[in-house]
Amino acid sequence: MATLRDVAREAGVSVATASRAINGLGNVTAPTKAAVMAAVKKLNFVPHSGARSLTRRKTDTVGVILPDLFGEFFSEIIRGIDLVAHESGMHLLLGNMHGSTHETAAAIAAMRGRVDGLLVMPPDLKPELLSDYLDPALPTVLLNYDAGSLDLPFVAVDNYRGAYAMTEALLARGMRQIVHIAGPKHNRDARDRQRGFVDAMAKIAKISNPAILPGDFSEESGAQAGRLLVQGQLPADAVFAANDQMAVGLMAELANAGKSVPCDVLVAGFDDIPLARHLNPSLTTMQVKIDRLGSTAMMMLLRILRGETLGGASATILTPTLIARGTTGGAATPASVVAAGASPT
Amino acid sequence: MATLRDVAREAGVSVATASRAINGLGNVTAPTKAAVMAAVKKLNFVPHSGARSLTRRKTDTVGVILPDLFGEFFSEIIRGIDLVAHESGMHLLLGNMHGSTHETAAAIAAMRGRVDGLLVMPPDLKPELLSDYLDPALPTVLLNYDAGSLDLPFVAVDNYRGAYAMTEALLARGMRQIVHIAGPKHNRDARDRQRGFVDAMAKIAKISNPAILPGDFSEESGAQAGRLLVQGQLPADAVFAANDQMAVGLMAELANAGKSVPCDVLVAGFDDIPLARHLNPSLTTMQVKIDRLGSTAMMMLLRILRGETLGGASATILTPTLIARGTTGGAATPASVVAAGASPT
DNA sequence: TTCGCCTGTGTAACCGGTTACGTTGTGAAC
DNA sequence: GTTCACAACGTAACCGGTTACACAGGCGAA
């Protein structure tokens, strides 16, 4: 592989001149520059970004550290980040904390010297731990995590208001026996959604201690809740699942038991996964624009890297929007609707 | 940020000794090593990977260059790659060619000095162009691309045999008027699938020139094909779409027209996207284990990086497996089946 | 003519690690 | 007591770029 010295020798100039010519800095005559460029072409020289980043003290790369997340959520976040990063010529270095606290520390440490900034999504991590791992000198934006006491910029989804709005909508349809299927206990999103549900029930319908079934965001846990419901243990005219996956499991179980949605019971989810609109009936849900989460965070990071101060914009809260579909008898999306996104092949 | 010299000074040793102690090389007494380690802790020193990779001439990073792919396909590939990379302590640098040839060259060039090897998925690129862009000195494995004349290792899906097998299965059910919805003309996968279909029809049922409708892998193009079919332009007892997305669009259109699947017509797809099992009826399809594609490629790359020769294993072909579901009246998967994969939140 | 000043270019010191090689000191063998 | 081998450690060169600074030459003004 050709180095800058090779190019300089070939062009008959010094490395300094070659560097200046290549980087388009001033103080190089046109003929000299042409000679350097010819040498570059001839040796097909590509600057060694590792070496360059050593002196420039910037890598044009941001580290993205995500938990063990697969599926649409993961790829949408990356897509949002990439969209913005690409415009600014930044690269993405992926780190995975694989669900373990120890790995999280390792993933963050491994980024040193490789990245200019960090985008971290630590769903189940305590803020104190997080601040131990994070390098204060490395600009960092948190994804889907309210840093609270920590003074770190973040972008998050307003799960509370989303759940509140969905509950309000169900109540507005006259439902009163609304059952909530909760997410994992330790998960912040799940807790906020549950709070939103409980508060809406209390404030709007004056119902305290509404029915809540346990769940863990998995399809199977939604199915379990469904089995409890069809056994008639719990009267319900509507079910609000803390995410779409559980709603899917729930609906399958209801269908097995001959229960009709939305005639016998309304169903609502949260997230608007691509599957939601294809269910039969299609699923009413709160739409979270996941790619926006990534792109917003990346934009914030870029501004920090440019030395701008975020000021009041150091925290961004994205509000989800309600998508009324068939499971609440709402505007059923025609089955022929065309899903956004490219084909998988 | 503390450097190695800081650590050495703090521990009262030379940089060489500090480096040896930290990297666990021999020739360091226990007390010296302890002193160095104490200094490391005190200054919380983390080696600068950029500088390290400059001398070591390895970065412990592989570049992953993908086309503009979103959704499940994208994330499954990454997941497969990450699984293997993580075990070997390798990092992933993401590059996106954003669908343009020019960007592809840029993405590859930007990797120089940042990565030890490359995983590239260039679905619509001509081999000649590819060889221009690729650095022969940089170990590269191609994803889902048979390099043909180029002598590059690759891992691909046997689209031909998959399509052949699916067609064979439809024929075995007594179908004879099988219509194929093709994918984009320039797409290799699509072409191979079409060939598999045509050959199976010819060899097994002695039917030449079977009916083929155009498509582009999008849901909408599947719906268009569906509209043609319900207008009765073309007699059909089965439809084999070149991917699942188109099958989804097709089925929606058939349902709109009151056609019953599988009573009036059988439907089959290709890919087994997560949605497939949730359709009503559930979709018969060829299952492609996408994560395997990524993990296999990564394993091949690792072997090359370790200096092993791949020998005969320089090309890996993954064979898809037929999943018979409701749309062919086959073993309908119970609706309550639990989907694999984590929840999106 | 001499003194600046400005422009184009070269020299060499970095960036933060790794490592070849040289130096020192210790104990065993003679 | 020498000699030698070997282990522990230090010095400095290097990886491949960037860039502060020095330097040479050309030009206009005094």
mmCIF file of C-alpha atoms in Angstrom, chain B:
data_model
loop_
_atom_site.group_PDB
_atom_site.id
_atom_site.type_symbol
_atom_site.label_atom_id
_atom_site.label_comp_id
_atom_site.label_asym_id
_atom_site.label_seq_id
_atom_site.Cartn_x
_atom_site.Cartn_y
_atom_site.Cartn_z
ATOM 1 C CA MET B 1 -6.764 11.711 28.761
ATOM 2 C CA ALA B 2 -3.843 9.796 30.138
ATOM 3 C CA THR B 3 -1.276 8.400 27.732
ATOM 4 C CA LEU B 4 1.124 5.541 28.118
ATOM 5 C CA ARG B 5 3.918 7.997 28.987
ATOM 6 C CA ASP B 6 1.836 9.339 31.845
ATOM 7 C CA VAL B 7 1.380 5.844 33.158
ATOM 8 C CA ALA B 8 5.077 5.073 32.799
ATOM 9 C CA ARG B 9 6.049 8.238 34.653
ATOM 10 C CA GLU B 10 3.527 7.559 37.392
ATOM 11 C CA ALA B 11 4.817 4.017 37.832
ATOM 12 C CA GLY B 12 8.457 5.098 37.597
ATOM 13 C CA VAL B 13 9.251 2.893 34.620
ATOM 14 C CA SER B 14 9.850 3.344 30.904
ATOM 15 C CA VAL B 15 7.132 3.297 28.289
ATOM 16 C CA ALA B 16 8.416 -0.001 26.980
ATOM 17 C CA THR B 17 8.027 -1.661 30.342
ATOM 18 C CA ALA B 18 4.638 -0.103 30.841
ATOM 19 C CA SER B 19 3.513 -1.356 27.469
ATOM 20 C CA ARG B 20 4.799 -4.856 28.196
ATOM 21 C CA ALA B 21 3.142 -4.950 31.584
ATOM 22 C CA ILE B 22 -0.188 -3.815 30.216
ATOM 23 C CA ASN B 23 -0.156 -6.248 27.348
ATOM 24 C CA GLY B 24 0.926 -9.111 29.554
ATOM 25 C CA LEU B 25 4.072 -9.850 27.635
ATOM 26 C CA GLY B 26 6.895 -11.575 29.468
ATOM 27 C CA ASN B 27 10.008 -10.049 30.969
ATOM 28 C CA VAL B 28 8.284 -7.995 33.629
ATOM 29 C CA THR B 29 8.624 -8.762 37.347
ATOM 30 C CA ALA B 30 5.491 -9.039 39.396
ATOM 31 C CA PRO B 31 6.142 -5.918 41.492
ATOM 32 C CA THR B 32 6.829 -3.783 38.411
ATOM 33 C CA LYS B 33 3.710 -5.044 36.745
ATOM 34 C CA ALA B 34 1.713 -4.283 39.872
ATOM 35 C CA ALA B 35 3.098 -0.742 39.950
ATOM 36 C CA VAL B 36 2.127 -0.213 36.324
ATOM 37 C CA MET B 37 -1.317 -1.600 36.887
ATOM 38 C CA ALA B 38 -1.780 0.663 39.872
ATOM 39 C CA ALA B 39 -0.855 3.645 37.711
ATOM 40 C CA VAL B 40 -3.294 2.484 35.055
ATOM 41 C CA LYS B 41 -6.098 2.359 37.597
ATOM 42 C CA LYS B 42 -5.154 5.668 39.145
ATOM 43 C CA LEU B 43 -5.104 7.560 35.860
ATOM 44 C CA ASN B 44 -7.759 5.309 34.436
ATOM 45 C CA PHE B 45 -5.765 4.819 31.344
ATOM 46 C CA VAL B 46 -7.304 3.203 28.299
ATOM 47 C CA PRO B 47 -4.970 2.500 25.409
ATOM 48 C CA HIS B 48 -5.620 4.630 22.359
ATOM 49 C CA SER B 49 -6.742 2.094 19.795
ATOM 50 C CA GLY B 50 -5.974 4.389 16.909
ATOM 51 C CA ALA B 51 -2.344 4.669 17.856
ATOM 52 C CA ARG B 52 -2.107 1.005 18.652
ATOM 53 C CA SER B 53 -3.510 -0.054 15.329
ATOM 54 C CA LEU B 54 -0.959 2.117 13.584
ATOM 55 C CA THR B 55 1.989 0.078 14.800
ATOM 56 C CA ARG B 56 0.298 -3.270 15.102
ATOM 57 C CA ARG B 57 -0.962 -2.906 11.584
ATOM 58 C CA LYS B 58 -4.244 -4.341 12.621
ATOM 59 C CA THR B 59 -7.363 -2.647 13.810
ATOM 60 C CA ASP B 60 -9.488 -5.480 15.182
ATOM 61 C CA THR B 61 -12.258 -4.062 13.100
ATOM 62 C CA VAL B 62 -14.051 -5.309 10.037
ATOM 63 C CA GLY B 63 -15.898 -3.097 7.634
ATOM 64 C CA VAL B 64 -19.421 -4.042 6.677
ATOM 65 C CA ILE B 65 -20.688 -2.453 3.511
ATOM 66 C CA LEU B 66 -24.323 -2.941 2.735
ATOM 67 C CA PRO B 67 -26.664 -1.497 0.149
ATOM 68 C CA ASP B 68 -29.594 0.622 1.105
ATOM 69 C CA LEU B 69 -31.329 -2.141 2.979
ATOM 70 C CA PHE B 70 -33.662 -1.606 5.827
ATOM 71 C CA GLY B 71 -35.799 -3.835 7.869
ATOM 72 C CA GLU B 72 -35.386 -7.329 9.040
ATOM 73 C CA PHE B 73 -32.928 -8.392 6.376
ATOM 74 C CA PHE B 74 -30.440 -5.716 7.313
ATOM 75 C CA SER B 75 -30.618 -6.282 11.030
ATOM 76 C CA GLU B 76 -30.485 -10.052 10.785
ATOM 77 C CA ILE B 77 -27.310 -9.892 8.737
ATOM 78 C CA ILE B 78 -25.682 -7.549 11.200
ATOM 79 C CA ARG B 79 -26.777 -9.734 14.054
ATOM 80 C CA GLY B 80 -25.178 -12.788 12.473
ATOM 81 C CA ILE B 81 -21.971 -10.911 11.827
ATOM 82 C CA ASP B 82 -21.860 -9.391 15.278
ATOM 83 C CA LEU B 83 -22.362 -12.758 16.907
ATOM 84 C CA VAL B 84 -19.161 -14.126 15.421
ATOM 85 C CA ALA B 85 -17.212 -10.870 15.504
ATOM 86 C CA HIS B 86 -17.943 -10.344 19.152
ATOM 87 C CA GLU B 87 -16.565 -13.747 20.087
ATOM 88 C CA SER B 88 -13.284 -12.803 18.486
ATOM 89 C CA GLY B 89 -13.168 -9.316 19.932
ATOM 90 C CA MET B 90 -13.666 -7.689 16.574
ATOM 91 C CA HIS B 91 -15.539 -4.462 16.020
ATOM 92 C CA LEU B 92 -17.895 -3.544 13.239
ATOM 93 C CA LEU B 93 -17.554 -0.437 11.120
ATOM 94 C CA LEU B 94 -20.665 0.220 9.107
ATOM 95 C CA GLY B 95 -20.572 1.521 5.599
ATOM 96 C CA ASN B 96 -23.557 2.232 3.470
ATOM 97 C CA MET B 97 -23.420 2.488 -0.270
ATOM 98 C CA HIS B 98 -26.799 4.181 -0.351
ATOM 99 C CA GLY B 99 -27.674 2.520 -3.580
ATOM 100 C CA SER B 100 -25.209 4.472 -5.666
ATOM 101 C CA THR B 101 -22.157 3.184 -7.459
ATOM 102 C CA HIS B 102 -20.183 6.278 -6.654
ATOM 103 C CA GLU B 103 -20.955 5.957 -2.980
ATOM 104 C CA THR B 104 -19.841 2.370 -3.069
ATOM 105 C CA ALA B 105 -16.359 3.385 -4.136
ATOM 106 C CA ALA B 106 -16.282 6.071 -1.472
ATOM 107 C CA ALA B 107 -17.476 3.697 1.216
ATOM 108 C CA ILE B 108 -14.801 1.168 0.359
ATOM 109 C CA ALA B 109 -12.044 3.781 0.145
ATOM 110 C CA ALA B 110 -13.023 5.258 3.487
ATOM 111 C CA MET B 111 -12.340 1.909 5.100
ATOM 112 C CA ARG B 112 -8.630 1.969 4.375
ATOM 113 C CA GLY B 113 -6.619 2.074 7.545
ATOM 114 C CA ARG B 114 -9.705 1.516 9.620
ATOM 115 C CA VAL B 115 -10.341 -2.155 9.105
ATOM 116 C CA ASP B 116 -8.558 -5.474 8.766
ATOM 117 C CA GLY B 117 -11.064 -6.923 6.368
ATOM 118 C CA LEU B 118 -14.261 -6.259 4.505
ATOM 119 C CA LEU B 119 -17.691 -7.796 4.230
ATOM 120 C CA VAL B 120 -19.398 -6.438 1.163
ATOM 121 C CA MET B 121 -22.858 -6.962 -0.214
ATOM 122 C CA PRO B 122 -23.105 -5.432 -3.682
ATOM 123 C CA PRO B 123 -26.385 -6.784 -5.076
ATOM 124 C CA ASP B 124 -26.532 -4.822 -8.285
ATOM 125 C CA LEU B 125 -22.878 -4.259 -9.049
ATOM 126 C CA LYS B 126 -21.006 -5.649 -12.001
ATOM 127 C CA PRO B 127 -18.027 -7.833 -11.059
ATOM 128 C CA GLU B 128 -15.616 -5.717 -13.119
ATOM 129 C CA LEU B 129 -16.537 -2.576 -11.256
ATOM 130 C CA LEU B 130 -16.293 -4.368 -7.966
ATOM 131 C CA SER B 131 -12.749 -5.472 -8.623
ATOM 132 C CA ASP B 132 -11.820 -1.895 -9.452
ATOM 133 C CA TYR B 133 -13.032 -0.661 -6.116
ATOM 134 C CA LEU B 134 -11.732 -3.447 -3.964
ATOM 135 C CA ASP B 135 -8.205 -3.337 -2.594
ATOM 136 C CA PRO B 136 -6.616 -6.710 -3.373
ATOM 137 C CA ALA B 137 -4.546 -6.444 -0.216
ATOM 138 C CA LEU B 138 -7.620 -6.200 1.985
ATOM 139 C CA PRO B 139 -9.240 -9.550 2.760
ATOM 140 C CA THR B 140 -12.792 -9.429 1.523
ATOM 141 C CA VAL B 141 -15.773 -11.735 1.651
ATOM 142 C CA LEU B 142 -18.802 -11.078 -0.479
ATOM 143 C CA LEU B 143 -22.283 -11.389 0.913
ATOM 144 C CA ASN B 144 -25.039 -12.887 -1.155
ATOM 145 C CA TYR B 145 -23.042 -12.475 -4.328
ATOM 146 C CA ASP B 146 -21.379 -15.037 -6.491
ATOM 147 C CA ALA B 147 -18.230 -13.316 -7.660
ATOM 148 C CA GLY B 148 -18.010 -15.613 -10.651
ATOM 149 C CA SER B 149 -14.887 -14.751 -12.560
ATOM 150 C CA LEU B 150 -13.446 -12.809 -9.641
ATOM 151 C CA ASP B 151 -11.578 -15.053 -7.299
ATOM 152 C CA LEU B 152 -13.203 -13.780 -4.123
ATOM 153 C CA PRO B 153 -14.691 -15.849 -1.356
ATOM 154 C CA PHE B 154 -18.395 -15.408 -0.929
ATOM 155 C CA VAL B 155 -21.441 -16.792 0.766
ATOM 156 C CA ALA B 156 -24.701 -16.871 -1.056
ATOM 157 C CA VAL B 157 -28.175 -18.324 -0.953
ATOM 158 C CA ASP B 158 -29.082 -21.028 -3.402
ATOM 159 C CA ASN B 159 -31.984 -19.181 -4.919
ATOM 160 C CA TYR B 160 -32.145 -21.485 -7.879
ATOM 161 C CA ARG B 161 -32.587 -24.654 -5.876
ATOM 162 C CA GLY B 162 -34.955 -22.927 -3.496
ATOM 163 C CA ALA B 163 -37.250 -21.831 -6.284
ATOM 164 C CA TYR B 164 -36.926 -25.218 -7.916
ATOM 165 C CA ALA B 165 -37.960 -26.956 -4.706
ATOM 166 C CA MET B 166 -40.917 -24.669 -4.157
ATOM 167 C CA THR B 167 -42.155 -25.170 -7.684
ATOM 168 C CA GLU B 168 -41.698 -28.893 -7.281
ATOM 169 C CA ALA B 169 -43.819 -28.820 -4.125
ATOM 170 C CA LEU B 170 -46.608 -26.930 -5.866
ATOM 171 C CA LEU B 171 -46.530 -29.370 -8.759
ATOM 172 C CA ALA B 172 -46.649 -32.252 -6.311
ATOM 173 C CA ARG B 173 -49.939 -30.892 -5.026
ATOM 174 C CA GLY B 174 -51.328 -31.306 -8.504
ATOM 175 C CA MET B 175 -51.074 -27.680 -9.563
ATOM 176 C CA ARG B 176 -50.285 -27.084 -13.206
ATOM 177 C CA GLN B 177 -51.262 -23.486 -13.893
ATOM 178 C CA ILE B 178 -48.612 -21.952 -11.731
ATOM 179 C CA VAL B 179 -47.894 -18.257 -12.193
ATOM 180 C CA HIS B 180 -44.581 -16.749 -11.102
ATOM 181 C CA ILE B 181 -44.291 -13.135 -10.000
ATOM 182 C CA ALA B 182 -40.728 -12.154 -10.835
ATOM 183 C CA GLY B 183 -38.414 -9.727 -9.053
ATOM 184 C CA PRO B 184 -36.402 -6.851 -10.533
ATOM 185 C CA LYS B 185 -34.784 -7.798 -13.828
ATOM 186 C CA HIS B 186 -31.270 -6.704 -12.901
ATOM 187 C CA ASN B 187 -31.331 -8.449 -9.557
ATOM 188 C CA ARG B 188 -29.361 -11.665 -9.393
ATOM 189 C CA ASP B 189 -31.494 -13.257 -6.712
ATOM 190 C CA ALA B 190 -34.612 -12.577 -8.704
ATOM 191 C CA ARG B 191 -33.142 -13.997 -11.877
ATOM 192 C CA ASP B 192 -31.985 -17.165 -10.163
ATOM 193 C CA ARG B 193 -35.369 -17.710 -8.589
ATOM 194 C CA GLN B 194 -37.059 -17.278 -11.913
ATOM 195 C CA ARG B 195 -34.687 -19.767 -13.534
ATOM 196 C CA GLY B 196 -35.416 -22.278 -10.800
ATOM 197 C CA PHE B 197 -39.116 -21.900 -11.405
ATOM 198 C CA VAL B 198 -38.860 -22.208 -15.164
ATOM 199 C CA ASP B 199 -36.568 -25.221 -15.005
ATOM 200 C CA ALA B 200 -38.750 -27.060 -12.513
ATOM 201 C CA MET B 201 -41.818 -26.469 -14.643
ATOM 202 C CA ALA B 202 -40.005 -27.775 -17.693
ATOM 203 C CA LYS B 203 -38.277 -30.760 -16.170
ATOM 204 C CA ILE B 204 -40.953 -32.022 -13.839
ATOM 205 C CA ALA B 205 -44.177 -31.070 -15.581
ATOM 206 C CA LYS B 206 -42.868 -30.657 -19.125
ATOM 207 C CA ILE B 207 -44.382 -27.196 -19.216
ATOM 208 C CA SER B 208 -42.394 -24.707 -21.221
ATOM 209 C CA ASN B 209 -42.972 -20.968 -21.183
ATOM 210 C CA PRO B 210 -44.880 -20.879 -17.926
ATOM 211 C CA ALA B 211 -46.717 -17.685 -17.013
ATOM 212 C CA ILE B 212 -44.524 -14.995 -15.486
ATOM 213 C CA LEU B 213 -45.737 -11.618 -14.280
ATOM 214 C CA PRO B 214 -43.340 -8.730 -13.760
ATOM 215 C CA GLY B 215 -42.586 -7.409 -10.283
ATOM 216 C CA ASP B 216 -39.946 -5.519 -8.377
ATOM 217 C CA PHE B 217 -39.998 -7.144 -4.929
ATOM 218 C CA SER B 218 -42.307 -4.441 -3.592
ATOM 219 C CA GLU B 219 -45.637 -5.135 -1.979
ATOM 220 C CA GLU B 220 -47.330 -2.890 -4.506
ATOM 221 C CA SER B 221 -45.987 -4.843 -7.455
ATOM 222 C CA GLY B 222 -47.414 -7.991 -5.880
ATOM 223 C CA ALA B 223 -50.759 -6.251 -5.588
ATOM 224 C CA GLN B 224 -50.620 -5.279 -9.245
ATOM 225 C CA ALA B 225 -50.029 -8.862 -10.231
ATOM 226 C CA GLY B 226 -52.961 -9.793 -8.034
ATOM 227 C CA ARG B 227 -55.240 -7.363 -9.853
ATOM 228 C CA LEU B 228 -54.265 -8.887 -13.180
ATOM 229 C CA LEU B 229 -55.089 -12.328 -11.864
ATOM 230 C CA VAL B 230 -58.510 -11.522 -10.429
ATOM 231 C CA GLN B 231 -59.465 -9.890 -13.694
ATOM 232 C CA GLY B 232 -59.194 -13.412 -15.050
ATOM 233 C CA GLN B 233 -56.642 -12.532 -17.654
ATOM 234 C CA LEU B 234 -54.620 -15.518 -16.665
ATOM 235 C CA PRO B 235 -55.827 -18.877 -15.404
ATOM 236 C CA ALA B 236 -53.980 -19.819 -12.248
ATOM 237 C CA ASP B 237 -54.331 -22.469 -9.603
ATOM 238 C CA ALA B 238 -51.173 -21.368 -7.780
ATOM 239 C CA VAL B 239 -49.001 -18.270 -7.571
ATOM 240 C CA PHE B 240 -45.335 -18.352 -6.639
ATOM 241 C CA ALA B 241 -44.029 -14.885 -5.778
ATOM 242 C CA ALA B 242 -40.288 -14.287 -5.944
ATOM 243 C CA ASN B 243 -40.381 -12.841 -2.443
ATOM 244 C CA ASP B 244 -42.709 -12.599 0.512
ATOM 245 C CA GLN B 245 -43.386 -8.885 0.192
ATOM 246 C CA MET B 246 -45.006 -9.408 -3.174
ATOM 247 C CA ALA B 247 -46.947 -12.377 -1.833
ATOM 248 C CA VAL B 248 -48.325 -10.087 0.871
ATOM 249 C CA GLY B 249 -49.519 -7.541 -1.694
ATOM 250 C CA LEU B 250 -50.927 -10.322 -3.824
ATOM 251 C CA MET B 251 -52.906 -11.866 -0.985
ATOM 252 C CA ALA B 252 -54.395 -8.546 0.018
ATOM 253 C CA GLU B 253 -55.630 -8.076 -3.532
ATOM 254 C CA LEU B 254 -57.015 -11.617 -3.728
ATOM 255 C CA ALA B 255 -58.853 -11.076 -0.464
ATOM 256 C CA ASN B 256 -60.315 -7.825 -1.776
ATOM 257 C CA ALA B 257 -61.649 -9.719 -4.783
ATOM 258 C CA GLY B 258 -63.210 -12.384 -2.610
ATOM 259 C CA LYS B 259 -60.837 -15.090 -3.747
ATOM 260 C CA SER B 260 -60.050 -17.640 -1.084
ATOM 261 C CA VAL B 261 -56.549 -18.834 -0.359
ATOM 262 C CA PRO B 262 -55.833 -21.755 -0.455
ATOM 263 C CA CYS B 263 -59.247 -22.973 -1.734
ATOM 264 C CA ASP B 264 -59.317 -21.022 -4.994
ATOM 265 C CA VAL B 265 -55.603 -20.565 -5.427
ATOM 266 C CA LEU B 266 -52.425 -21.532 -3.609
ATOM 267 C CA VAL B 267 -49.820 -18.896 -2.779
ATOM 268 C CA ALA B 268 -46.136 -19.248 -2.035
ATOM 269 C CA GLY B 269 -43.389 -16.748 -1.300
ATOM 270 C CA PHE B 270 -39.659 -16.647 -0.665
ATOM 271 C CA ASP B 271 -37.556 -15.397 2.311
ATOM 272 C CA ASP B 272 -39.810 -16.195 5.295
ATOM 273 C CA ILE B 273 -40.009 -12.677 6.609
ATOM 274 C CA PRO B 274 -41.405 -12.474 10.161
ATOM 275 C CA LEU B 275 -44.727 -11.297 8.808
ATOM 276 C CA ALA B 276 -45.175 -14.526 6.823
ATOM 277 C CA ARG B 277 -46.357 -16.638 9.717
ATOM 278 C CA HIS B 278 -48.749 -13.988 10.912
ATOM 279 C CA LEU B 279 -50.675 -13.601 7.698
ATOM 280 C CA ASN B 280 -54.102 -15.117 7.472
ATOM 281 C CA PRO B 281 -53.741 -17.735 6.161
ATOM 282 C CA SER B 282 -50.090 -18.034 7.043
ATOM 283 C CA LEU B 283 -47.715 -17.926 4.100
ATOM 284 C CA THR B 284 -45.875 -20.905 2.674
ATOM 285 C CA THR B 285 -42.370 -19.801 1.814
ATOM 286 C CA MET B 286 -38.726 -20.712 1.442
ATOM 287 C CA GLN B 287 -36.915 -19.908 4.633
ATOM 288 C CA VAL B 288 -33.598 -18.130 4.234
ATOM 289 C CA LYS B 289 -31.590 -18.027 7.436
ATOM 290 C CA ILE B 290 -30.313 -14.531 6.969
ATOM 291 C CA ASP B 291 -28.286 -14.369 10.154
ATOM 292 C CA ARG B 292 -26.421 -17.454 8.987
ATOM 293 C CA LEU B 293 -25.420 -15.555 5.902
ATOM 294 C CA GLY B 294 -23.743 -12.924 8.053
ATOM 295 C CA SER B 295 -22.186 -15.272 10.564
ATOM 296 C CA THR B 296 -20.824 -17.603 7.902
ATOM 297 C CA ALA B 297 -19.235 -14.743 6.006
ATOM 298 C CA MET B 298 -17.701 -13.391 9.185
ATOM 299 C CA MET B 299 -16.278 -16.793 10.047
ATOM 300 C CA MET B 300 -14.728 -17.061 6.614
ATOM 301 C CA LEU B 301 -13.197 -13.617 6.962
ATOM 302 C CA LEU B 302 -11.771 -14.471 10.364
ATOM 303 C CA ARG B 303 -10.110 -17.555 8.948
ATOM 304 C CA ILE B 304 -8.540 -15.522 6.197
ATOM 305 C CA LEU B 305 -7.313 -12.974 8.718
ATOM 306 C CA ARG B 306 -5.771 -15.750 10.758
ATOM 307 C CA GLY B 307 -3.844 -16.738 7.700
ATOM 308 C CA GLU B 308 -5.679 -19.983 7.116
ATOM 309 C CA THR B 309 -6.478 -20.909 3.567
ATOM 310 C CA LEU B 310 -10.092 -21.489 2.848
ATOM 311 C CA GLY B 311 -9.405 -23.997 0.127
ATOM 312 C CA GLY B 312 -12.605 -25.536 -1.117
ATOM 313 C CA ALA B 313 -14.604 -23.620 1.464
ATOM 314 C CA SER B 314 -14.033 -20.295 -0.273
ATOM 315 C CA ALA B 315 -17.623 -20.365 -1.442
ATOM 316 C CA THR B 316 -20.503 -21.237 0.809
ATOM 317 C CA ILE B 317 -23.961 -21.778 -0.525
ATOM 318 C CA LEU B 318 -26.795 -21.765 1.961
ATOM 319 C CA THR B 319 -29.780 -23.808 0.949
ATOM 320 C CA PRO B 320 -33.168 -22.415 1.956
ATOM 321 C CA THR B 321 -35.752 -24.767 3.420
ATOM 322 C CA LEU B 322 -39.392 -25.010 2.523
ATOM 323 C CA ILE B 323 -41.854 -23.962 5.203
ATOM 324 C CA ALA B 324 -45.308 -25.260 4.359
ATOM 325 C CA ARG B 325 -48.066 -23.170 5.852
ATOM 326 C CA GLY B 326 -51.668 -22.240 5.313
ATOM 327 C CA THR B 327 -51.503 -20.687 1.852
ATOM 328 C CA THR B 328 -50.774 -24.064 0.325
ATOM 329 C CA GLY B 329 -53.189 -25.837 2.640
ATOM 330 C CA GLY B 330 -50.133 -27.298 4.304
ATOM 331 C CA ALA B 331 -49.326 -27.654 7.948
ATOM 332 C CA ALA B 332 -50.866 -24.425 9.111
ATOM 333 C CA THR B 333 -48.833 -22.949 11.886
ATOM 334 C CA PRO B 334 -51.075 -22.314 14.891
ATOM 335 C CA ALA B 335 -51.682 -18.629 15.223
ATOM 336 C CA SER B 336 -50.436 -18.742 18.781
ATOM 337 C CA VAL B 337 -46.949 -19.707 17.707
ATOM 338 C CA VAL B 338 -44.352 -17.562 19.328
ATOM 339 C CA ALA B 339 -42.148 -15.627 16.994
ATOM 340 C CA ALA B 340 -38.435 -15.794 17.533
ATOM 341 C CA GLY B 341 -36.583 -12.610 18.285
ATOM 342 C CA ALA B 342 -36.708 -10.005 20.982
ATOM 343 C CA SER B 343 -39.348 -7.426 21.524
ATOM 344 C CA PRO B 344 -38.890 -4.062 19.865
ATOM 345 C CA THR B 345 -38.786 -2.064 23.032
#
